[in-house]
Amino acid sequence: MKLLRDILIFFIFGALIGIQQIVNSNSLEPEIIDYRTIPFEIKDGWVCIPEGEHELTVGVQAKNTKKMYFYLTPTGTNTASQKVLIGESEGRKGIFTVNHIFKENESILYHFSVDYENKKYKETDYLFNIVRCE
């Protein structure tokens, strides 16, 4: 009987801890931990896209985040209104990804930014710049 009681207490505490983790993920501010690009790497805050049509994959690791939106904004003065949504992700195990194809003759000079959120908070971050290489 004591063993049954101990097992029951163990499961109750385990359930409460699990519930607390779910509550924390919705009540803590979302935070970006890391981000990477494939197949072109970020160097000194820039991703260089060679001539031709190329796909760029961006992966962002975040915690306390339920959804992420990905944007390209032309560089320059007063360009915030030209921000273009290129994708959104609900993520898997804290990893949020987007794939974007840059067209062969596209002029490329962008800021890459994200909006990320949970039920209580929404954050915005600029991550890097993207340029066409010659």
Short mmCIF file of N, CA and C in Angstrom, two decimals:
data_model
loop_
_atom_site.label_atom_id
_atom_site.label_comp_id
_atom_site.label_asym_id
_atom_site.label_seq_id
_atom_site.Cartn_x
_atom_site.Cartn_y
_atom_site.Cartn_z
N MET A 1 0.82 -1.19 0.00
CA MET A 1 0.00 0.00 0.00
C MET A 1 0.87 1.26 0.00
N LYS A 2 1.95 1.23 0.79
CA LYS A 2 2.86 2.38 0.83
C LYS A 2 3.50 2.59 -0.54
N LEU A 3 3.85 1.52 -1.22
CA LEU A 3 4.44 1.62 -2.55
C LEU A 3 3.45 2.27 -3.53
N LEU A 4 2.21 1.88 -3.46
CA LEU A 4 1.18 2.46 -4.32
C LEU A 4 1.02 3.96 -4.05
N ARG A 5 1.04 4.32 -2.77
CA ARG A 5 0.94 5.73 -2.39
C ARG A 5 2.14 6.52 -2.92
N ASP A 6 3.36 5.95 -2.78
CA ASP A 6 4.57 6.62 -3.27
C ASP A 6 4.53 6.80 -4.79
N ILE A 7 4.06 5.78 -5.50
CA ILE A 7 3.95 5.87 -6.96
C ILE A 7 2.94 6.95 -7.34
N LEU A 8 1.82 6.99 -6.64
CA LEU A 8 0.79 7.99 -6.91
C LEU A 8 1.33 9.40 -6.66
N ILE A 9 2.05 9.59 -5.57
CA ILE A 9 2.66 10.90 -5.26
C ILE A 9 3.66 11.28 -6.35
N PHE A 10 4.46 10.31 -6.79
CA PHE A 10 5.44 10.55 -7.85
C PHE A 10 4.75 11.06 -9.12
N PHE A 11 3.67 10.40 -9.53
CA PHE A 11 2.96 10.80 -10.74
C PHE A 11 2.26 12.15 -10.58
N ILE A 12 1.74 12.43 -9.41
CA ILE A 12 1.09 13.73 -9.18
C ILE A 12 2.12 14.85 -9.29
N PHE A 13 3.28 14.68 -8.62
CA PHE A 13 4.32 15.70 -8.72
C PHE A 13 4.84 15.83 -10.14
N GLY A 14 5.00 14.70 -10.83
CA GLY A 14 5.43 14.74 -12.23
C GLY A 14 4.45 15.50 -13.10
N ALA A 15 3.16 15.28 -12.88
CA ALA A 15 2.14 15.99 -13.65
C ALA A 15 2.18 17.48 -13.35
N LEU A 16 2.35 17.84 -12.07
CA LEU A 16 2.41 19.25 -11.71
C LEU A 16 3.62 19.93 -12.31
N ILE A 17 4.76 19.25 -12.32
CA ILE A 17 5.96 19.81 -12.94
C ILE A 17 5.74 19.99 -14.44
N GLY A 18 5.14 19.01 -15.08
CA GLY A 18 4.83 19.12 -16.52
C GLY A 18 3.90 20.27 -16.81
N ILE A 19 2.88 20.45 -15.98
CA ILE A 19 1.95 21.58 -16.15
C ILE A 19 2.69 22.89 -15.96
N GLN A 20 3.58 22.94 -14.98
CA GLN A 20 4.35 24.17 -14.73
C GLN A 20 5.22 24.51 -15.94
N GLN A 21 5.82 23.51 -16.59
CA GLN A 21 6.64 23.78 -17.77
C GLN A 21 5.79 24.33 -18.91
N ILE A 22 4.58 23.81 -19.08
CA ILE A 22 3.68 24.32 -20.11
C ILE A 22 3.30 25.76 -19.80
N VAL A 23 2.98 26.05 -18.55
CA VAL A 23 2.63 27.41 -18.15
C VAL A 23 3.81 28.34 -18.38
N ASN A 24 5.02 27.91 -18.00
CA ASN A 24 6.20 28.74 -18.19
C ASN A 24 6.44 29.06 -19.65
N SER A 25 6.23 28.10 -20.56
CA SER A 25 6.50 28.35 -21.97
C SER A 25 5.55 29.40 -22.54
N ASN A 26 4.41 29.60 -21.91
CA ASN A 26 3.46 30.61 -22.38
C ASN A 26 3.58 31.93 -21.63
N SER A 27 4.24 31.94 -20.47
CA SER A 27 4.30 33.15 -19.68
C SER A 27 5.67 33.82 -19.71
N LEU A 28 6.69 33.13 -20.19
CA LEU A 28 8.01 33.72 -20.32
C LEU A 28 8.15 34.36 -21.69
N GLU A 29 8.97 35.38 -21.78
CA GLU A 29 9.18 36.03 -23.07
C GLU A 29 9.88 35.09 -24.04
N PRO A 30 9.49 35.12 -25.31
CA PRO A 30 10.18 34.29 -26.30
C PRO A 30 11.61 34.80 -26.49
N GLU A 31 12.50 33.88 -26.84
CA GLU A 31 13.91 34.25 -26.97
C GLU A 31 14.57 33.45 -28.09
N ILE A 32 15.31 34.13 -28.94
CA ILE A 32 16.08 33.45 -29.99
C ILE A 32 17.39 33.00 -29.38
N ILE A 33 17.72 31.73 -29.59
CA ILE A 33 18.95 31.15 -29.07
C ILE A 33 20.05 31.16 -30.13
N ASP A 34 19.70 30.77 -31.37
CA ASP A 34 20.69 30.66 -32.44
C ASP A 34 19.96 30.67 -33.78
N TYR A 35 20.69 30.94 -34.84
CA TYR A 35 20.12 30.85 -36.20
C TYR A 35 21.24 30.55 -37.19
N ARG A 36 20.84 29.87 -38.28
CA ARG A 36 21.79 29.46 -39.32
C ARG A 36 21.12 29.51 -40.68
N THR A 37 21.96 29.61 -41.71
CA THR A 37 21.46 29.59 -43.08
C THR A 37 22.15 28.49 -43.86
N ILE A 38 21.41 27.90 -44.80
CA ILE A 38 21.93 26.82 -45.65
C ILE A 38 21.47 27.11 -47.08
N PRO A 39 22.25 26.97 -48.10
CA PRO A 39 23.63 26.51 -48.15
C PRO A 39 24.65 27.63 -48.02
N PHE A 40 24.22 28.88 -47.92
CA PHE A 40 25.14 30.01 -47.83
C PHE A 40 25.20 30.49 -46.39
N GLU A 41 26.41 30.61 -45.86
CA GLU A 41 26.60 30.94 -44.45
C GLU A 41 26.53 32.45 -44.20
N ILE A 42 26.25 32.79 -42.96
CA ILE A 42 26.29 34.18 -42.52
C ILE A 42 27.74 34.52 -42.20
N LYS A 43 28.25 35.59 -42.82
CA LYS A 43 29.61 36.05 -42.55
C LYS A 43 29.56 37.54 -42.25
N ASP A 44 29.97 37.90 -41.05
CA ASP A 44 29.97 39.30 -40.62
C ASP A 44 28.61 39.96 -40.78
N GLY A 45 27.55 39.21 -40.51
CA GLY A 45 26.21 39.75 -40.57
C GLY A 45 25.57 39.76 -41.95
N TRP A 46 26.24 39.15 -42.93
CA TRP A 46 25.75 39.14 -44.31
C TRP A 46 25.69 37.73 -44.86
N VAL A 47 24.66 37.47 -45.68
CA VAL A 47 24.58 36.24 -46.48
C VAL A 47 24.70 36.68 -47.93
N CYS A 48 25.62 36.06 -48.65
CA CYS A 48 25.89 36.41 -50.03
C CYS A 48 25.27 35.36 -50.95
N ILE A 49 24.33 35.77 -51.80
CA ILE A 49 23.65 34.87 -52.73
C ILE A 49 24.29 35.03 -54.11
N PRO A 50 24.89 33.98 -54.67
CA PRO A 50 25.54 34.08 -55.99
C PRO A 50 24.53 34.35 -57.11
N GLU A 51 25.05 34.73 -58.27
CA GLU A 51 24.22 34.94 -59.45
C GLU A 51 23.43 33.67 -59.74
N GLY A 52 22.26 33.81 -60.33
CA GLY A 52 21.41 32.67 -60.66
C GLY A 52 20.29 32.52 -59.65
N GLU A 53 19.44 31.52 -59.89
CA GLU A 53 18.34 31.24 -58.97
C GLU A 53 18.84 30.31 -57.87
N HIS A 54 18.60 30.70 -56.62
CA HIS A 54 19.08 29.91 -55.47
C HIS A 54 18.04 29.91 -54.37
N GLU A 55 17.97 28.78 -53.67
CA GLU A 55 17.11 28.66 -52.50
C GLU A 55 17.95 28.84 -51.25
N LEU A 56 17.44 29.60 -50.31
CA LEU A 56 18.09 29.80 -49.01
C LEU A 56 17.16 29.27 -47.94
N THR A 57 17.70 28.43 -47.06
CA THR A 57 16.95 27.92 -45.91
C THR A 57 17.50 28.59 -44.66
N VAL A 58 16.59 29.12 -43.85
CA VAL A 58 16.97 29.75 -42.59
C VAL A 58 16.33 28.95 -41.46
N GLY A 59 17.15 28.54 -40.49
CA GLY A 59 16.67 27.84 -39.31
C GLY A 59 16.95 28.67 -38.07
N VAL A 60 15.93 28.85 -37.25
CA VAL A 60 16.06 29.65 -36.03
C VAL A 60 15.68 28.78 -34.84
N GLN A 61 16.57 28.72 -33.86
CA GLN A 61 16.28 28.01 -32.62
C GLN A 61 15.80 29.04 -31.60
N ALA A 62 14.64 28.79 -31.01
CA ALA A 62 14.07 29.73 -30.04
C ALA A 62 13.42 28.97 -28.90
N LYS A 63 13.34 29.64 -27.75
CA LYS A 63 12.62 29.03 -26.63
C LYS A 63 11.46 29.92 -26.24
N ASN A 64 10.48 29.31 -25.58
CA ASN A 64 9.25 30.00 -25.17
C ASN A 64 8.53 30.62 -26.36
N THR A 65 8.62 29.97 -27.51
CA THR A 65 8.08 30.51 -28.76
C THR A 65 7.11 29.51 -29.37
N LYS A 66 5.95 30.00 -29.79
CA LYS A 66 4.94 29.14 -30.42
C LYS A 66 4.89 29.32 -31.93
N LYS A 67 5.18 30.54 -32.42
CA LYS A 67 5.08 30.80 -33.86
C LYS A 67 6.09 31.86 -34.25
N MET A 68 6.60 31.74 -35.49
CA MET A 68 7.58 32.69 -35.98
C MET A 68 7.21 33.10 -37.40
N TYR A 69 7.38 34.41 -37.69
CA TYR A 69 7.13 34.97 -39.02
C TYR A 69 8.45 35.50 -39.56
N PHE A 70 8.71 35.26 -40.85
CA PHE A 70 9.98 35.62 -41.48
C PHE A 70 9.75 36.71 -42.52
N TYR A 71 10.63 37.74 -42.53
CA TYR A 71 10.45 38.89 -43.41
C TYR A 71 11.73 39.27 -44.14
N LEU A 72 11.56 39.81 -45.35
CA LEU A 72 12.62 40.49 -46.07
C LEU A 72 12.20 41.95 -46.20
N THR A 73 13.13 42.85 -45.86
CA THR A 73 12.88 44.28 -45.98
C THR A 73 14.02 44.88 -46.79
N PRO A 74 13.72 45.63 -47.85
CA PRO A 74 14.79 46.28 -48.60
C PRO A 74 15.62 47.17 -47.68
N THR A 75 16.92 47.22 -47.91
CA THR A 75 17.76 48.11 -47.12
C THR A 75 17.51 49.54 -47.58
N GLY A 76 17.88 50.48 -46.75
CA GLY A 76 17.71 51.89 -47.12
C GLY A 76 16.88 52.63 -46.09
N THR A 77 16.65 53.89 -46.36
CA THR A 77 15.91 54.76 -45.46
C THR A 77 14.41 54.62 -45.68
N ASN A 78 13.67 54.56 -44.60
CA ASN A 78 12.19 54.50 -44.64
C ASN A 78 11.67 53.32 -45.47
N THR A 79 12.25 52.15 -45.28
CA THR A 79 11.81 50.96 -46.04
C THR A 79 10.98 50.00 -45.20
N ALA A 80 10.73 50.32 -43.95
CA ALA A 80 10.00 49.40 -43.07
C ALA A 80 8.62 49.05 -43.64
N SER A 81 7.99 49.99 -44.33
CA SER A 81 6.66 49.72 -44.89
C SER A 81 6.72 48.75 -46.08
N GLN A 82 7.93 48.48 -46.58
CA GLN A 82 8.11 47.56 -47.70
C GLN A 82 8.46 46.14 -47.25
N LYS A 83 8.35 45.91 -45.96
CA LYS A 83 8.64 44.59 -45.38
C LYS A 83 7.69 43.55 -45.98
N VAL A 84 8.25 42.41 -46.44
CA VAL A 84 7.46 41.37 -47.09
C VAL A 84 7.55 40.07 -46.29
N LEU A 85 6.40 39.53 -45.93
CA LEU A 85 6.34 38.24 -45.25
C LEU A 85 6.70 37.14 -46.25
N ILE A 86 7.73 36.35 -45.95
CA ILE A 86 8.13 35.27 -46.86
C ILE A 86 7.79 33.89 -46.31
N GLY A 87 7.32 33.83 -45.07
CA GLY A 87 6.93 32.54 -44.51
C GLY A 87 6.65 32.63 -43.03
N GLU A 88 6.07 31.55 -42.52
CA GLU A 88 5.81 31.44 -41.09
C GLU A 88 5.97 29.99 -40.69
N SER A 89 6.26 29.77 -39.41
CA SER A 89 6.50 28.42 -38.92
C SER A 89 6.00 28.29 -37.49
N GLU A 90 5.39 27.15 -37.20
CA GLU A 90 5.01 26.84 -35.82
C GLU A 90 6.10 26.01 -35.15
N GLY A 91 7.12 25.67 -35.88
CA GLY A 91 8.30 25.04 -35.32
C GLY A 91 8.12 23.60 -34.91
N ARG A 92 9.26 22.97 -34.73
CA ARG A 92 9.35 21.61 -34.20
C ARG A 92 10.47 21.58 -33.19
N LYS A 93 10.12 21.28 -31.95
CA LYS A 93 11.10 21.18 -30.87
C LYS A 93 11.97 22.43 -30.78
N GLY A 94 11.34 23.59 -30.94
CA GLY A 94 12.06 24.85 -30.80
C GLY A 94 12.83 25.29 -32.03
N ILE A 95 12.69 24.60 -33.16
CA ILE A 95 13.37 24.97 -34.40
C ILE A 95 12.32 25.45 -35.40
N PHE A 96 12.51 26.66 -35.90
CA PHE A 96 11.60 27.28 -36.85
C PHE A 96 12.35 27.49 -38.16
N THR A 97 11.76 27.09 -39.29
CA THR A 97 12.48 27.19 -40.56
C THR A 97 11.62 27.84 -41.64
N VAL A 98 12.33 28.41 -42.60
CA VAL A 98 11.70 28.96 -43.80
C VAL A 98 12.65 28.72 -44.98
N ASN A 99 12.08 28.45 -46.14
CA ASN A 99 12.83 28.33 -47.39
C ASN A 99 12.36 29.46 -48.29
N HIS A 100 13.32 30.12 -48.94
CA HIS A 100 12.97 31.19 -49.87
C HIS A 100 13.82 31.06 -51.13
N ILE A 101 13.18 31.21 -52.28
CA ILE A 101 13.89 31.14 -53.55
C ILE A 101 14.12 32.56 -54.06
N PHE A 102 15.39 32.88 -54.31
CA PHE A 102 15.76 34.14 -54.93
C PHE A 102 15.86 33.89 -56.43
N LYS A 103 15.12 34.65 -57.20
CA LYS A 103 15.04 34.46 -58.65
C LYS A 103 16.36 34.84 -59.33
N GLU A 104 16.55 34.33 -60.53
CA GLU A 104 17.81 34.50 -61.27
C GLU A 104 18.18 35.97 -61.46
N ASN A 105 17.25 36.81 -61.85
CA ASN A 105 17.56 38.22 -62.14
C ASN A 105 17.13 39.17 -61.03
N GLU A 106 16.82 38.63 -59.87
CA GLU A 106 16.36 39.45 -58.75
C GLU A 106 17.51 40.27 -58.18
N SER A 107 17.24 41.55 -57.97
CA SER A 107 18.19 42.41 -57.27
C SER A 107 18.03 42.12 -55.78
N ILE A 108 19.12 41.79 -55.11
CA ILE A 108 19.03 41.35 -53.72
C ILE A 108 19.83 42.28 -52.82
N LEU A 109 19.15 42.96 -51.93
CA LEU A 109 19.77 43.76 -50.88
C LEU A 109 18.70 43.96 -49.80
N TYR A 110 18.68 43.01 -48.84
CA TYR A 110 17.60 42.94 -47.86
C TYR A 110 18.12 42.82 -46.44
N HIS A 111 17.27 43.24 -45.51
CA HIS A 111 17.40 42.87 -44.10
C HIS A 111 16.51 41.65 -43.91
N PHE A 112 16.98 40.66 -43.15
CA PHE A 112 16.16 39.49 -42.81
C PHE A 112 15.76 39.66 -41.34
N SER A 113 14.46 39.63 -41.08
CA SER A 113 13.98 39.81 -39.71
C SER A 113 12.88 38.81 -39.38
N VAL A 114 12.59 38.69 -38.10
CA VAL A 114 11.56 37.76 -37.64
C VAL A 114 10.69 38.42 -36.58
N ASP A 115 9.42 38.05 -36.57
CA ASP A 115 8.53 38.28 -35.44
C ASP A 115 8.29 36.91 -34.84
N TYR A 116 8.35 36.80 -33.52
CA TYR A 116 8.13 35.51 -32.87
C TYR A 116 7.31 35.75 -31.61
N GLU A 117 6.46 34.76 -31.30
CA GLU A 117 5.48 35.00 -30.25
C GLU A 117 5.09 33.74 -29.52
N ASN A 118 4.52 33.97 -28.34
CA ASN A 118 3.77 32.93 -27.63
C ASN A 118 2.42 33.55 -27.28
N LYS A 119 1.69 32.95 -26.39
CA LYS A 119 0.34 33.47 -26.10
C LYS A 119 0.35 34.84 -25.43
N LYS A 120 1.47 35.19 -24.78
CA LYS A 120 1.49 36.42 -24.00
C LYS A 120 2.37 37.52 -24.60
N TYR A 121 3.42 37.15 -25.32
CA TYR A 121 4.40 38.12 -25.78
C TYR A 121 4.64 38.01 -27.29
N LYS A 122 5.06 39.13 -27.88
CA LYS A 122 5.49 39.15 -29.28
C LYS A 122 6.77 39.97 -29.36
N GLU A 123 7.78 39.43 -30.03
CA GLU A 123 9.07 40.10 -30.17
C GLU A 123 9.41 40.23 -31.65
N THR A 124 10.29 41.17 -31.98
CA THR A 124 10.80 41.36 -33.33
C THR A 124 12.31 41.48 -33.26
N ASP A 125 13.01 40.81 -34.17
CA ASP A 125 14.47 40.92 -34.24
C ASP A 125 14.93 40.95 -35.68
N TYR A 126 15.91 41.78 -35.94
CA TYR A 126 16.64 41.76 -37.20
C TYR A 126 17.76 40.74 -37.00
N LEU A 127 17.98 39.83 -37.95
CA LEU A 127 19.00 38.79 -37.78
C LEU A 127 20.24 39.02 -38.63
N PHE A 128 20.07 39.34 -39.92
CA PHE A 128 21.22 39.53 -40.81
C PHE A 128 20.77 40.22 -42.09
N ASN A 129 21.75 40.53 -42.96
CA ASN A 129 21.48 41.13 -44.26
C ASN A 129 21.71 40.09 -45.35
N ILE A 130 21.07 40.30 -46.50
CA ILE A 130 21.25 39.41 -47.65
C ILE A 130 21.58 40.29 -48.85
N VAL A 131 22.61 39.87 -49.61
CA VAL A 131 23.06 40.64 -50.77
C VAL A 131 23.37 39.68 -51.92
N ARG A 132 23.29 40.19 -53.14
CA ARG A 132 23.67 39.40 -54.33
C ARG A 132 25.18 39.54 -54.51
N CYS A 133 25.87 38.41 -54.66
CA CYS A 133 27.32 38.41 -54.91
C CYS A 133 27.57 38.44 -56.41
N GLU A 134 28.71 38.93 -56.77
CA GLU A 134 29.08 38.92 -58.18
C GLU A 134 30.31 38.08 -58.39
#
